[in-house]
Coordinates of C-alpha atoms and ligand atoms in Angstrom, one line a residue:
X1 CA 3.5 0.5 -16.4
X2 CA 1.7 -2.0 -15.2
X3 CA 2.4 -1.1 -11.3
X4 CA -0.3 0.3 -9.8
X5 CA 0.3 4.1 -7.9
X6 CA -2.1 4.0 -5.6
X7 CA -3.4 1.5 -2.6
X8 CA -6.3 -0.5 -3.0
X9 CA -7.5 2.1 -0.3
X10 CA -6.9 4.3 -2.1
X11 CA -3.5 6.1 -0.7
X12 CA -0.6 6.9 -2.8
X13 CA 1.5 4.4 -2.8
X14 CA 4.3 4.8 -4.7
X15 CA 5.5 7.8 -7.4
X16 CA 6.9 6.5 -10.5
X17 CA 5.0 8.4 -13.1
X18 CA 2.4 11.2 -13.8
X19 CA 1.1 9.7 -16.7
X20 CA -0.6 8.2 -14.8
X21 CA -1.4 9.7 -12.1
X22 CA -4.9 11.8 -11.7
X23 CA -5.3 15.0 -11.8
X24 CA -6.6 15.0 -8.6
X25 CA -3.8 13.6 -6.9
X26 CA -1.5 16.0 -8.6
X27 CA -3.6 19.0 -7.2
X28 CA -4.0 16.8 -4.0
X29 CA 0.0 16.6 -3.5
X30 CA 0.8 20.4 -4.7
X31 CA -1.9 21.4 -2.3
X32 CA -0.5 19.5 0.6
X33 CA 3.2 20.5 -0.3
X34 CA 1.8 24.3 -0.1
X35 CA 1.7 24.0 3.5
X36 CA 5.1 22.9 4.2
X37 CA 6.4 26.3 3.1
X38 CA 7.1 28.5 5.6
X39 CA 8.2 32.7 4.9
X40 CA 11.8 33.5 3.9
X41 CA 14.0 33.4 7.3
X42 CA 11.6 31.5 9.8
X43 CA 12.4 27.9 10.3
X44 CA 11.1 25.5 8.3
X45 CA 8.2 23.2 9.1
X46 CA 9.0 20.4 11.0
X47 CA 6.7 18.1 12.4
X48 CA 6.3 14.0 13.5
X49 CA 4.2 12.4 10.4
X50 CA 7.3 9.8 9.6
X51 CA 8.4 9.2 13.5
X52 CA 9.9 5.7 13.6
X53 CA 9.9 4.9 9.9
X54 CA 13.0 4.9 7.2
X55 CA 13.7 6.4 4.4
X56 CA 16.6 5.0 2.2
X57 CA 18.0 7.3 -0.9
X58 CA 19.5 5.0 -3.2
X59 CA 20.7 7.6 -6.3
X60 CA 22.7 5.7 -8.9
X61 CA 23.0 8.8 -10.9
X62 CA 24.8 11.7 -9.6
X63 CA 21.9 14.4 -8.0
X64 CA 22.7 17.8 -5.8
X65 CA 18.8 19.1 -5.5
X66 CA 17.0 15.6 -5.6
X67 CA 18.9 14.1 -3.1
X68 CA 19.2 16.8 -1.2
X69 CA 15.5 17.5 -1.0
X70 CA 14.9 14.3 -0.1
X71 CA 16.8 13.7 3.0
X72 CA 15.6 16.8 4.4
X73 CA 11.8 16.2 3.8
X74 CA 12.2 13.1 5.5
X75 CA 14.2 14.5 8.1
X76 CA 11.9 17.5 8.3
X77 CA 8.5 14.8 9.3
X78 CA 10.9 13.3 11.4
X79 CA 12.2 10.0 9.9
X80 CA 15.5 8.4 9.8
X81 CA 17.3 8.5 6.8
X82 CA 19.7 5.8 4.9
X83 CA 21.6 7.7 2.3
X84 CA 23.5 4.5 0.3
X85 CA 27.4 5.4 -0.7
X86 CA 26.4 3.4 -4.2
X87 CA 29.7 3.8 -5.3
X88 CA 30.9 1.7 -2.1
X89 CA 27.4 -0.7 -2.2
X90 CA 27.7 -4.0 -2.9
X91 CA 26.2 -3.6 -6.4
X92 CA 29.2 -2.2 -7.6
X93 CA 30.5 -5.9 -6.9
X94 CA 27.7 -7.2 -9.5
X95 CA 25.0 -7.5 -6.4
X96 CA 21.7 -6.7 -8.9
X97 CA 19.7 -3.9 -7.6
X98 CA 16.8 -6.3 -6.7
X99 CA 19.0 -8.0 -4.1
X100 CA 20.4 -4.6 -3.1
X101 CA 16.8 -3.7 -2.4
X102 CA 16.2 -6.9 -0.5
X103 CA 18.7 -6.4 2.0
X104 CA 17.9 -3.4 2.7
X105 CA 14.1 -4.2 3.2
X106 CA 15.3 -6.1 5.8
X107 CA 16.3 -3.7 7.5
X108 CA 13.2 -2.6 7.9
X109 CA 13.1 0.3 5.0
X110 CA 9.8 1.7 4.4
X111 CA 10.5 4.2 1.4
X112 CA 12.6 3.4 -1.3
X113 CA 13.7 6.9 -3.0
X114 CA 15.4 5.7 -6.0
X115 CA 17.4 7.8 -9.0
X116 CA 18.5 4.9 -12.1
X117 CA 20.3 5.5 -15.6
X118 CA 18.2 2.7 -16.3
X119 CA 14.1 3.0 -17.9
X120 CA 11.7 1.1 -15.4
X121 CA 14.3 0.2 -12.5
X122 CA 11.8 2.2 -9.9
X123 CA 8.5 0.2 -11.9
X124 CA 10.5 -2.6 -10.9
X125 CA 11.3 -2.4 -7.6
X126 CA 7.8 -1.1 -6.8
X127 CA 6.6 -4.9 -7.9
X128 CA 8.6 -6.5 -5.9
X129 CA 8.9 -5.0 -2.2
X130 CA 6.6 -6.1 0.8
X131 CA 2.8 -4.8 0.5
X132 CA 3.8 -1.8 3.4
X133 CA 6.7 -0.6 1.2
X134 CA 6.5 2.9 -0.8
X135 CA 9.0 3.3 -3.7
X136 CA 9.1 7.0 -5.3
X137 CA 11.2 8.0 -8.9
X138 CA 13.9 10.3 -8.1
X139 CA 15.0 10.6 -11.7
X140 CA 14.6 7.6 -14.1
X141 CA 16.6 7.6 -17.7
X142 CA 14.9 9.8 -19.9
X143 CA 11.5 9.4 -19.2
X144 CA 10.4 10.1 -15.9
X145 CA 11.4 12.6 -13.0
X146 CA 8.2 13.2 -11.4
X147 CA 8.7 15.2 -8.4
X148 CA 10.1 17.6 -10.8
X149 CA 7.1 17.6 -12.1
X150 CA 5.4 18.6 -9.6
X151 CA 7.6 21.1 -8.3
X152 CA 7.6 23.1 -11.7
X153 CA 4.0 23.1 -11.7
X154 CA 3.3 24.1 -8.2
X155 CA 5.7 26.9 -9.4
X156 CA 4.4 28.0 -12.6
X157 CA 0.5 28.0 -10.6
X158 CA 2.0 30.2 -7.6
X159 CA 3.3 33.3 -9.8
X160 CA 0.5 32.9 -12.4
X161 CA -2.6 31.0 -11.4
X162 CA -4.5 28.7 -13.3
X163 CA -2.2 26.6 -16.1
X164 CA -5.3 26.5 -18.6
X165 CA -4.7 30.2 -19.3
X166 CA -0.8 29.9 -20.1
X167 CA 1.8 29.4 -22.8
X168 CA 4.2 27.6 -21.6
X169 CA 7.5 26.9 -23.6
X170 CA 11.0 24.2 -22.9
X171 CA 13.7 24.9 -24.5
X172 CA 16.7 22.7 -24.7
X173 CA 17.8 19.4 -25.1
X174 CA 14.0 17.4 -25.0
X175 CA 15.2 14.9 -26.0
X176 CA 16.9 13.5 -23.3
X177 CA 15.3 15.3 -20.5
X178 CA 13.0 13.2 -18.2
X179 CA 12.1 16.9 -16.4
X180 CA 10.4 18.0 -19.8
X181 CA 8.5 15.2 -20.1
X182 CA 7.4 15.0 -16.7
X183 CA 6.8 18.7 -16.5
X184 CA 4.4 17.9 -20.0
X185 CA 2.9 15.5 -17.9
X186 CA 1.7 17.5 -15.4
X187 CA 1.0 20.5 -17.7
X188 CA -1.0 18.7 -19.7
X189 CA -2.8 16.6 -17.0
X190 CA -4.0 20.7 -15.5
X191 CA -4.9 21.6 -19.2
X192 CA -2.4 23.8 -20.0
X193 CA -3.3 26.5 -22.6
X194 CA -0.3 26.2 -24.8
X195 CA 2.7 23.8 -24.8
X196 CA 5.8 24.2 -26.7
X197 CA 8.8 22.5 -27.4
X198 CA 12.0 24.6 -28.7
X199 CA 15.5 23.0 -29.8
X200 CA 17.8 22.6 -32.4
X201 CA 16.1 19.3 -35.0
X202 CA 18.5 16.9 -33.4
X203 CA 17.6 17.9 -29.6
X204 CA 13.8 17.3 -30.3
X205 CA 11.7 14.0 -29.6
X206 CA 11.4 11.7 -32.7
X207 CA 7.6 12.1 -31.7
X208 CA 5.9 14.8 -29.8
X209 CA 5.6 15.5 -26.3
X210 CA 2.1 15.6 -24.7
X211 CA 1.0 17.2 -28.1
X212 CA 3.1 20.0 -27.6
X213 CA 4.1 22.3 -30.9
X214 CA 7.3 21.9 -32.0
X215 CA 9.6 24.8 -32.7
X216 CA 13.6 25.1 -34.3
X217 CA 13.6 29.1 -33.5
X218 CA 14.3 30.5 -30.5
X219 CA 12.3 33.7 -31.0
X220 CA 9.2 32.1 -32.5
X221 CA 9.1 29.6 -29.9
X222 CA 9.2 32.0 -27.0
X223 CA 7.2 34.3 -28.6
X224 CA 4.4 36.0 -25.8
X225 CA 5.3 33.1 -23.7
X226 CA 4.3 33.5 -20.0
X227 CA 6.9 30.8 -18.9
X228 CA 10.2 30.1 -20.4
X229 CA 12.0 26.2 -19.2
X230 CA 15.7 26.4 -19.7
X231 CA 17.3 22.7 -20.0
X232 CA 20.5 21.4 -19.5
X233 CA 22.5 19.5 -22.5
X234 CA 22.4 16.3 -21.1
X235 CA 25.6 15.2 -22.2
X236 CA 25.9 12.1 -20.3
X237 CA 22.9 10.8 -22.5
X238 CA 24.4 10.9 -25.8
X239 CA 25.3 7.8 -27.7
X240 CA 28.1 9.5 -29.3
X241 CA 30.2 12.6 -28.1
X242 CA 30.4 13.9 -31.7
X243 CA 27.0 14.6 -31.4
X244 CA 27.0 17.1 -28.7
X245 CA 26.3 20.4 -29.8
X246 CA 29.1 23.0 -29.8
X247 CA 28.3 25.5 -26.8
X248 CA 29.2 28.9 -27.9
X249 CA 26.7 27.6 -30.7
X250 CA 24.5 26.6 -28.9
X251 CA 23.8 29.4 -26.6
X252 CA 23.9 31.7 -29.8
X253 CA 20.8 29.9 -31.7
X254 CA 19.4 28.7 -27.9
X255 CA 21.0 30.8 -24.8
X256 CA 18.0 32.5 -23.0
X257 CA 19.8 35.6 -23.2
X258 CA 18.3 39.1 -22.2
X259 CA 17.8 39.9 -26.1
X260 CA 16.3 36.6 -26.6
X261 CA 14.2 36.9 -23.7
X262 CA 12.5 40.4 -25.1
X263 CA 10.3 37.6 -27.0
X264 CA 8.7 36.2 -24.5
X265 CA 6.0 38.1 -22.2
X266 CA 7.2 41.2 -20.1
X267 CA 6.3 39.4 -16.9
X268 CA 7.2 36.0 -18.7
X269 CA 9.2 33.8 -15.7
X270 CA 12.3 32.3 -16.1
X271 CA 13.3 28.1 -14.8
X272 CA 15.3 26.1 -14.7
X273 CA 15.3 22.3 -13.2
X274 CA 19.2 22.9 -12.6
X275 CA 22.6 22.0 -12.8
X276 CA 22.6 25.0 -15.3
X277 CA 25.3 25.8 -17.2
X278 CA 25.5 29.3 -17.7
X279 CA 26.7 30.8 -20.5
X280 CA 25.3 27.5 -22.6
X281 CA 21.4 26.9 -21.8
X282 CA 21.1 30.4 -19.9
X283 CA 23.0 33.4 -19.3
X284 CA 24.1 34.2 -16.0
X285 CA 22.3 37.2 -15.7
X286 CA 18.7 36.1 -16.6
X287 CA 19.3 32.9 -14.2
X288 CA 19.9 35.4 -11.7
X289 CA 17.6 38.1 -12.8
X290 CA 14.3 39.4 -11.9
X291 CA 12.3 37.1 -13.9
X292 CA 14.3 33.8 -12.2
X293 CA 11.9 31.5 -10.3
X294 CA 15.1 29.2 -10.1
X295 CA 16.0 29.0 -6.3
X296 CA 11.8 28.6 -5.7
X297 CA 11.9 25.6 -8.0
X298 CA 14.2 24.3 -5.5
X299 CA 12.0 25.4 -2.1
X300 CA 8.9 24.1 -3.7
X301 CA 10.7 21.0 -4.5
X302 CA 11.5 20.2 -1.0
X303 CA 7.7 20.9 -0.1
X304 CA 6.9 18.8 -2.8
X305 CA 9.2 15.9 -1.7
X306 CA 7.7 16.4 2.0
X307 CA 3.9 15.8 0.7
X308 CA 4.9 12.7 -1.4
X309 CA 6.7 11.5 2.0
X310 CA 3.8 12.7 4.1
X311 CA 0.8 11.2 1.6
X312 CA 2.6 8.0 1.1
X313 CA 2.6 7.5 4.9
X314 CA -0.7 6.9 5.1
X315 CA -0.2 3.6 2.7
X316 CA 2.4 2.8 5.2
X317 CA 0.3 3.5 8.4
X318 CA -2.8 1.9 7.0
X319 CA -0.6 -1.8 6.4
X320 CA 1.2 -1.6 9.0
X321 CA -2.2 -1.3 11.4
X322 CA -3.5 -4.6 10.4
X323 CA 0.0 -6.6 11.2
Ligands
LIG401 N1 16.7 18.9 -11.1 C1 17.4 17.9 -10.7 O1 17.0 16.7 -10.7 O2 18.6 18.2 -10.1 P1 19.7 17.2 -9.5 O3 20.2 16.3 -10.6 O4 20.7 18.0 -8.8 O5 18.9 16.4 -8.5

């Protein structure tokens, strides 16, 4: 990527990857997003960091929690928000995405939050917007989702500390899944202790994730795990559909199923980056179970989405001062 994160000042600029991002701003964003959290049943934290500036969502993939999370974090610091309809934008008409972004620049845009089938559509956009202009990676192909990331770190360190002490296991389809190699990313970035990778041969990366071990077994990949990652079958990223696994056979070899779970650490938690399917990746009870850090994955990805907003601002505020 040859875009470059952060300001010459040294802000966050824009969020497109965690490869390369230090460790320090990863600590520095899951530290800030730990303030906007606020106890179950008082109102969430509100407050006037993105007063006067716009935000626009432009999601070219479908999204529920992304998008979601999005608009309210910029809602929440106070922003307005542009959610494109990109089934009725003008790219749909053969507008390219670089003009789409244009226009809307001119209308005086300051965050592009952008989700793309497409590998290196947000790298792209990044390079070419004015110098004020933030563009953050809601979800790129299959390599890149890095507010996920975040989010499943800053959830993994607030039920069990320090990564550097922890076996942490995906299981799924890795090969397609931009959350597992993001969520390597970051891992790996804190020093995780242990990283593994579980799937069926054909659901596995040619080459290894952030040096993780590779496993084929269920049971010996969860073994005295302390975190278990559920994935989705990302079905929409197969070449062919003859090669997407049956799901009762599936969930029979894979399912994190209370029997398979017994393999795992006691106090072992449960994720999931969602859309589940139950009964496939997960079964309905574990997703719901005691163990389930699922619906926290989704609170801490709204704070998360809140301090990328929030950091990037200051970019923004420190261009905009010298115009
Ligand atoms: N985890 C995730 O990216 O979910 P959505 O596709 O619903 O945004």
């Amino acid at each position: 990527m040859t875009v470059s994160q952060t300001s010459e000042r040294g802000h966050l600029r824009h969020l497109i990857s965690l490869a390369d991002l230090p460790r320090a701003e990863i600590e520095r964003i899951i530290e800030r997003a730990s303030t906007y959290l606020t106890p179950t049943g008082q109102p969430p934290s509100h407050d006037a960091t993105l007063r006067g500036r716009t935000v626009a969502n432009l999601f070219f993939e479908p999204s529920t929690r992304t998008r979601a999370s999005f608009e309210l974090a910029a809602k929440r610091l106070s922003a307005d928000v542009l959610n494109l309809d990109v089934s009725m934008s003008s790219r749909a008409k053969g507008e390219t995405v670089l003009d789409t972004i244009y226009t809307l620049q001119a209308m005086q845009i300051d965050v592009f939050v952008v989700r793309d089938a497409s590998t290196g559509v947000p790298a792209r956009i990044a390079e070419h917007v004015a110098p004020h202009v933030c563009v953050l990676n809601a979800g790129e192909s299959e390599v890149s989702h890095p507010t996920q990331g975040l989010l499943d770190v800053m959830t993994i360190q607030r039920h069990k500390g320090d990564v550097g002490a922890l076996r942490v296991a995906i299981v799924g389809d890795i090969r397609h899944s931009r959350v597992a190699r993001s969520a390597a990313e970051a891992l790996t970035k804190l020093g995780v202790g242990e990283l593994r990778l579980v799937g069926p041969t054909e659901l596995l990366p040619e080459q290894t994730i952030a040096n993780a071990r590779v496993y084929t077994d269920l049971a010996d990949g969860i073994a005295d795990a302390d975190v278990v990652m559920a994935l989705r079958i990302q079905k929409e990223r197969f070449a062919q559909l003859g090669d997407i696994p049956d799901p009762q056979e599936y969930y029979r070899r894979f399912g994190l199923s209370a029997r398979a779970l017994t393999h795992a650490k006691n106090d072992a938690i449960v994720m999931h980056p969602g859309p589940m399917n139950r009964g496939v990746e997960i079964d309905g009870s574990i997703a719901d179970g005691p163990q389930s850090v699922i619906q926290e994955q989704v609170t801490n990805g709204l704070a998360v989405r809140m301090a990328v907003l929030a950091l990037v601002h200051e970019h923004i505020a420190a261009e905009t001062a010298q115009c």
